[in-house]
Short mmCIF file of C-alpha atoms in Angstrom, two decimals:
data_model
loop_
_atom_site.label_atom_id
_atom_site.label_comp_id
_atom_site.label_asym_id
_atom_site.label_seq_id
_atom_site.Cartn_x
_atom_site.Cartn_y
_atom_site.Cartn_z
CA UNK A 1 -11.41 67.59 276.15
CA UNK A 2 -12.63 71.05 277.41
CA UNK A 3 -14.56 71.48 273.89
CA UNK A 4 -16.35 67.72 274.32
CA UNK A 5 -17.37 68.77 277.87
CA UNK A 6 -18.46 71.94 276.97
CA UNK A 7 -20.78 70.57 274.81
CA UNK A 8 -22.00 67.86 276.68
CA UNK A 9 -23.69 70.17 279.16
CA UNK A 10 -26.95 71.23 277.84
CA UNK A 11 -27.51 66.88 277.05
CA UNK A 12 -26.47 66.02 280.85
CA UNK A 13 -28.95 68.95 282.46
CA UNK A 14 -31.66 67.65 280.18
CA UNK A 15 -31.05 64.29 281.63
CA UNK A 16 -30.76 65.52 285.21
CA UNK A 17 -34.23 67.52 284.71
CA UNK A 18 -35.65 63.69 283.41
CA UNK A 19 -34.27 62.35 286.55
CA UNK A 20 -35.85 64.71 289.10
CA UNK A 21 -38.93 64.13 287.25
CA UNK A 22 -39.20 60.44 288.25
CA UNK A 23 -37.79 61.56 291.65
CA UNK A 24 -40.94 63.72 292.24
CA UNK A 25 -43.31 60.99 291.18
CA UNK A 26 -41.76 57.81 293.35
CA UNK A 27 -43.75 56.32 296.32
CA UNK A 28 -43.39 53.58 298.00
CA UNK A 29 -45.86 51.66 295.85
CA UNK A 30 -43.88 52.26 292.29
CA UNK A 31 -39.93 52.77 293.25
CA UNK A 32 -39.99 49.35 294.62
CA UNK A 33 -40.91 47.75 291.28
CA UNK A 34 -39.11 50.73 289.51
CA UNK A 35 -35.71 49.01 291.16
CA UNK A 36 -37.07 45.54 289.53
CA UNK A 37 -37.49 46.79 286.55
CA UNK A 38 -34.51 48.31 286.55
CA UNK A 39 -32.58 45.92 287.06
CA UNK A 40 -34.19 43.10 284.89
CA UNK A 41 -33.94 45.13 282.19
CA UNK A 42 -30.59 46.67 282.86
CA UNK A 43 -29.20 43.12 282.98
CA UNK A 44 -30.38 42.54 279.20
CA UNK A 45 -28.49 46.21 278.62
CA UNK A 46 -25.21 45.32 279.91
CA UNK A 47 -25.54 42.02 278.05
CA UNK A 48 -25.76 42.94 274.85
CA UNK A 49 -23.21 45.63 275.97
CA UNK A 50 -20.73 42.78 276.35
CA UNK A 51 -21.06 41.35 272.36
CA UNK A 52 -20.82 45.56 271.72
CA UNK A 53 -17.63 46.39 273.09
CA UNK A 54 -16.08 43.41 271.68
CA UNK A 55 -17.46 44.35 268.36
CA UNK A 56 -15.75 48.24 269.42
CA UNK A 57 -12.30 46.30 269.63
CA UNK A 58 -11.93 44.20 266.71
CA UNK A 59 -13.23 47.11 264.75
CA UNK A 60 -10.46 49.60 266.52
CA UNK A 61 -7.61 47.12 265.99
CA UNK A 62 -8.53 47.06 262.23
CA UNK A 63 -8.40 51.16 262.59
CA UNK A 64 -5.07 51.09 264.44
CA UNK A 65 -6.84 52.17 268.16
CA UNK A 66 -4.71 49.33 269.72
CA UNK A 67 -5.08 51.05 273.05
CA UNK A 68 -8.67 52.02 272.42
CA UNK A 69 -9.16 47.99 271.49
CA UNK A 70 -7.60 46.83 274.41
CA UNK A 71 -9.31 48.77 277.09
CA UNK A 72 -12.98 47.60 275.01
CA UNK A 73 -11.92 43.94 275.77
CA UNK A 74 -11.55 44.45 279.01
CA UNK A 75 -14.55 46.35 279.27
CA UNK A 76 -16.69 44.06 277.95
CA UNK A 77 -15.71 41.70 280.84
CA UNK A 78 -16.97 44.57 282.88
CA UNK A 79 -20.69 44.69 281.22
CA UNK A 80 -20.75 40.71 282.15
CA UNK A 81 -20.18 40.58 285.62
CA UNK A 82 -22.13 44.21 285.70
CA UNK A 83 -24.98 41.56 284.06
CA UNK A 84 -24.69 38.74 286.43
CA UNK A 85 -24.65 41.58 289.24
CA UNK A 86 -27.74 42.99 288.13
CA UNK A 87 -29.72 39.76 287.73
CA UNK A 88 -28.85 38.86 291.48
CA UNK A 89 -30.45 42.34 292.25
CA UNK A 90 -33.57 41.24 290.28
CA UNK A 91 -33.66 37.83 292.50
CA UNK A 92 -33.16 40.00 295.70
CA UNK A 93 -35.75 42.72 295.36
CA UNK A 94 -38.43 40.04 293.74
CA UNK A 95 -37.74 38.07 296.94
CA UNK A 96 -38.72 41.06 298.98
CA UNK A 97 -41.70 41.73 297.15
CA UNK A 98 -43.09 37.91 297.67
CA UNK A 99 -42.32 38.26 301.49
CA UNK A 100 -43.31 41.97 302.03
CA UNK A 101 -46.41 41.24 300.32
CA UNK A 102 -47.39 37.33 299.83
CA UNK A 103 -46.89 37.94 296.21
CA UNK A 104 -45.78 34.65 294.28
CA UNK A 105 -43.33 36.43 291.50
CA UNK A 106 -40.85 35.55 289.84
CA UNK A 107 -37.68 37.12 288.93
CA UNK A 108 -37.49 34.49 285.76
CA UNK A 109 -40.75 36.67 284.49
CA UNK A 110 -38.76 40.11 284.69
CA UNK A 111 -35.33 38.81 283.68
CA UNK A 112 -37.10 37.31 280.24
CA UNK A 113 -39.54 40.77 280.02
CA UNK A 114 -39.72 41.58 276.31
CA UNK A 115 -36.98 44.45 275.00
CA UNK A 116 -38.91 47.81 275.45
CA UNK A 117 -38.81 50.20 272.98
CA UNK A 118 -35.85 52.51 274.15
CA UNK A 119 -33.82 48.97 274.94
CA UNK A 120 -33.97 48.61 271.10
CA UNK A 121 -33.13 51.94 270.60
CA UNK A 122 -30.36 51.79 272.96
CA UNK A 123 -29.09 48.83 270.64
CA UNK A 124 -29.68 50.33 266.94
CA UNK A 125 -27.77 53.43 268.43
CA UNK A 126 -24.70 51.44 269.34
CA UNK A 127 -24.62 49.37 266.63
CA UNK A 128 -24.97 51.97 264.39
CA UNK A 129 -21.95 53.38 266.53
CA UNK A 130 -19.16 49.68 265.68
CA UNK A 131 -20.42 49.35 262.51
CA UNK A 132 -19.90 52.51 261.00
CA UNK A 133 -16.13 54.48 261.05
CA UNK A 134 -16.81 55.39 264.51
CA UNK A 135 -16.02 53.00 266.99
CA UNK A 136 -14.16 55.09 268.94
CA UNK A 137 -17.57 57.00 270.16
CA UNK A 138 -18.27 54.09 272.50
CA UNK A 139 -15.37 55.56 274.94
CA UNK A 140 -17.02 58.61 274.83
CA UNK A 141 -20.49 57.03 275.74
CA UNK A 142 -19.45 55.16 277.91
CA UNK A 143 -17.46 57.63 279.78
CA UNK A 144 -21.07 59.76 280.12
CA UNK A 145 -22.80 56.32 281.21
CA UNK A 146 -20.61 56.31 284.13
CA UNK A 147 -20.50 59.47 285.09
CA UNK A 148 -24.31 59.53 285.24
CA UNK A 149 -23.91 56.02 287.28
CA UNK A 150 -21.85 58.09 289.53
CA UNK A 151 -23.57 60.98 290.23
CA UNK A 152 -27.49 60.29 289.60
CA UNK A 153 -26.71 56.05 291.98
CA UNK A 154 -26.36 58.92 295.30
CA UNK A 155 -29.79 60.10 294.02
CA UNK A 156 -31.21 56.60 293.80
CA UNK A 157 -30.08 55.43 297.08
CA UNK A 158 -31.33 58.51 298.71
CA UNK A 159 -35.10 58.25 297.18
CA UNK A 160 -34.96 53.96 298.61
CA UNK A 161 -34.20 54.62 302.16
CA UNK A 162 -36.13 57.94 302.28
CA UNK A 163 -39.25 55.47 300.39
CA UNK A 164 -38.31 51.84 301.35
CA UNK A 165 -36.60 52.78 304.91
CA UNK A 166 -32.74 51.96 305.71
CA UNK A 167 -32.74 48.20 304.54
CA UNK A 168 -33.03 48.83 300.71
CA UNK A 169 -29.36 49.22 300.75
CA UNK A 170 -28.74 45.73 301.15
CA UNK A 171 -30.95 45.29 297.95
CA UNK A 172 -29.43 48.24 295.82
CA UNK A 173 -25.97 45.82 295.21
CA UNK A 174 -25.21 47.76 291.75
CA UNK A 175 -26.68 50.96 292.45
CA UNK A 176 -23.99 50.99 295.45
CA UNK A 177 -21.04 50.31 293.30
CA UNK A 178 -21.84 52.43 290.83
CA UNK A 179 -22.14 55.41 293.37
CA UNK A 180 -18.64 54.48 294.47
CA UNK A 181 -15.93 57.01 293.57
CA UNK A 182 -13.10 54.86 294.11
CA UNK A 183 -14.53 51.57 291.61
CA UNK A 184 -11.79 51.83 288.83
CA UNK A 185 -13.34 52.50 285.54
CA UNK A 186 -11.64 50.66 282.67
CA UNK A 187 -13.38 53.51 280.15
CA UNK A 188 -12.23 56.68 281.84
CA UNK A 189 -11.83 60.32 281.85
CA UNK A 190 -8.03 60.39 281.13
CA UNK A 191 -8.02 57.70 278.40
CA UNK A 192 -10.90 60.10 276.41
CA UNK A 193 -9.13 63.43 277.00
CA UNK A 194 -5.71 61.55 275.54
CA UNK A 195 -7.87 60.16 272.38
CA UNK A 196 -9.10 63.35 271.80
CA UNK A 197 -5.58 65.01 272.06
CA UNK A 198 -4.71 62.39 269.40
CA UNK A 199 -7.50 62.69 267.48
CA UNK A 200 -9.63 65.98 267.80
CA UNK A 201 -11.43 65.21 264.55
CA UNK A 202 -12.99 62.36 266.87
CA UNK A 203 -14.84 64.76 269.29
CA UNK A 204 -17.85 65.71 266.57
CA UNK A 205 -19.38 62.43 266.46
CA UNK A 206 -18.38 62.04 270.31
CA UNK A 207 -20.62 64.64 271.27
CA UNK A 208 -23.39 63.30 268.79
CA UNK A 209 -23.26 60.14 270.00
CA UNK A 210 -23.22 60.63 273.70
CA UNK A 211 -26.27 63.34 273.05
CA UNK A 212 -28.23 60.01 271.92
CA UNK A 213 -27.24 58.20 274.39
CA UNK A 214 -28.20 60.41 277.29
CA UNK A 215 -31.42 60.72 275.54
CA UNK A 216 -31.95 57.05 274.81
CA UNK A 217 -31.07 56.02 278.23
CA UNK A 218 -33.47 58.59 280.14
CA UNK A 219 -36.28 57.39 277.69
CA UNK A 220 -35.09 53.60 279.36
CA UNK A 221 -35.71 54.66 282.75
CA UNK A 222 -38.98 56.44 282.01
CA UNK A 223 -40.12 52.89 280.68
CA UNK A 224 -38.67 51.42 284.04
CA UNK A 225 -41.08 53.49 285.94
CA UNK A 226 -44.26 53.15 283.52
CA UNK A 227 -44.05 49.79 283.72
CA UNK A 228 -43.56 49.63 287.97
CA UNK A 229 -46.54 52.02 287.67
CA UNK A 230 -48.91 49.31 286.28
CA UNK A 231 -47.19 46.53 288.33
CA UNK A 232 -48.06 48.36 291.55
CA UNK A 233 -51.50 49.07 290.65
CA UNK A 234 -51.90 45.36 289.37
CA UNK A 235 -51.11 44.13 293.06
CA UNK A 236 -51.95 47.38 294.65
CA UNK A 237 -49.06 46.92 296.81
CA UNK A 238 -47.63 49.18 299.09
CA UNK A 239 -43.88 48.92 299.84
CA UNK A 240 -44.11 48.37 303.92
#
């Protein structure tokens, strides 16, 4: 494990650095759109993440993961309700928008927004990932996925109350839970480090996998924020 996190550094400061980037260049006119976006788009993520992991465990049983296949079931049952959870953000925030600002949107608009390009490559790269002889890298992706939930959601909800004042936190539903220490993660730190003790020849394409990930998912939330950059400046609103 200590060789996988070892070299997992250098990939999770780059996406840190992408991170505080966006951080420096929220207002109050883009973050609240950025959170739209975000979740519209995240919603069609964790979707298609669903059909993935359940692709991850049939190929894993056929490889003889049976524990590895039985903790992707279950996770894709995660990604759904993580789906349905982010859609109800979508509703929530496009609600505020229309009241805050006597805009007439609709969250049916952003929920059916065309796949942006790092979406797709988010896709190729996991299906690349089940339908190929390494199934087994989605544990290790996913296990970076939530640790960057973890750590950069604090970060989020910081930058909406400091920006949008104390009541975004009724609107950040998923950003919340993902922040919280204590939700149980079905893909999780001990069941990689035990792969990995079982299988060290599995932490190569681990690490190149989870590199591309990192990569492919701070490229998603740079297209989050380009695109609340021309929504704000369509309605020149100002998040009051």
């Amino acid at each position: 494990m200590d060789v996988y996190e070892n070299a997992m550094v250098e990939a999770r400061v780059a996406f840190a650095n992408r991170i505080n980037r966006l951080v420096k260049v929220a207002n109050s006119e883009n973050l609240g759109f950025f959170l739209v976006y975000y979740a519209a788009l995240g919603s069609a993520i964790h979707e298609s993440m669903e059909k993935i992991f359940k692709k991850a465990a049939k190929r894993c049983k056929k490889m003889d993961f049976a524990n590895l296949a039985e903790a992707f079931e279950a996770q894709a049952s995660v990604e759904s309700k993580q789906a349905e959870e982010m859609k109800s953000d979508t509703k929530i925030w496009i609600d505020w928008w229309n009241q805050r600002q006597s805009l007439d949107l609709s969250a049916k608009d952003y929920l059916r927004h065309p796949t942006m390009p790092s979406m797709q490559v988010i896709q190729d790269l996991h299906q690349d990932v089940v339908e190929h002889q390494v199934p087994f890298a989605e544990l290790a992706i996913a296990y970076e996925m939530q640790r960057t939930d973890t750590i950069h959601s604090f970060t989020l909800i910081k930058l909406a109350i400091f920006k949008l004042g104390l009541s975004a936190l009724r609107r950040l539903g998923f950003v919340r839970r993902a922040a919280k220490l204590t939700t149980p993660r079905v893909l999780n730190k001990n069941l990689l480090a035990g792969f990995l003790k079982q299988h060290p020849e599995a932490v190569k394409p681990m690490i190149e996998k989870s590199c591309l990930a990192l990569e492919a998912y701070a490229e998603f939330l740079d297209d989050c924020f380009r695109l609340a950059n021309n929504e704000a400046e369509k309605y020149q609103c100002v998040a009051t």
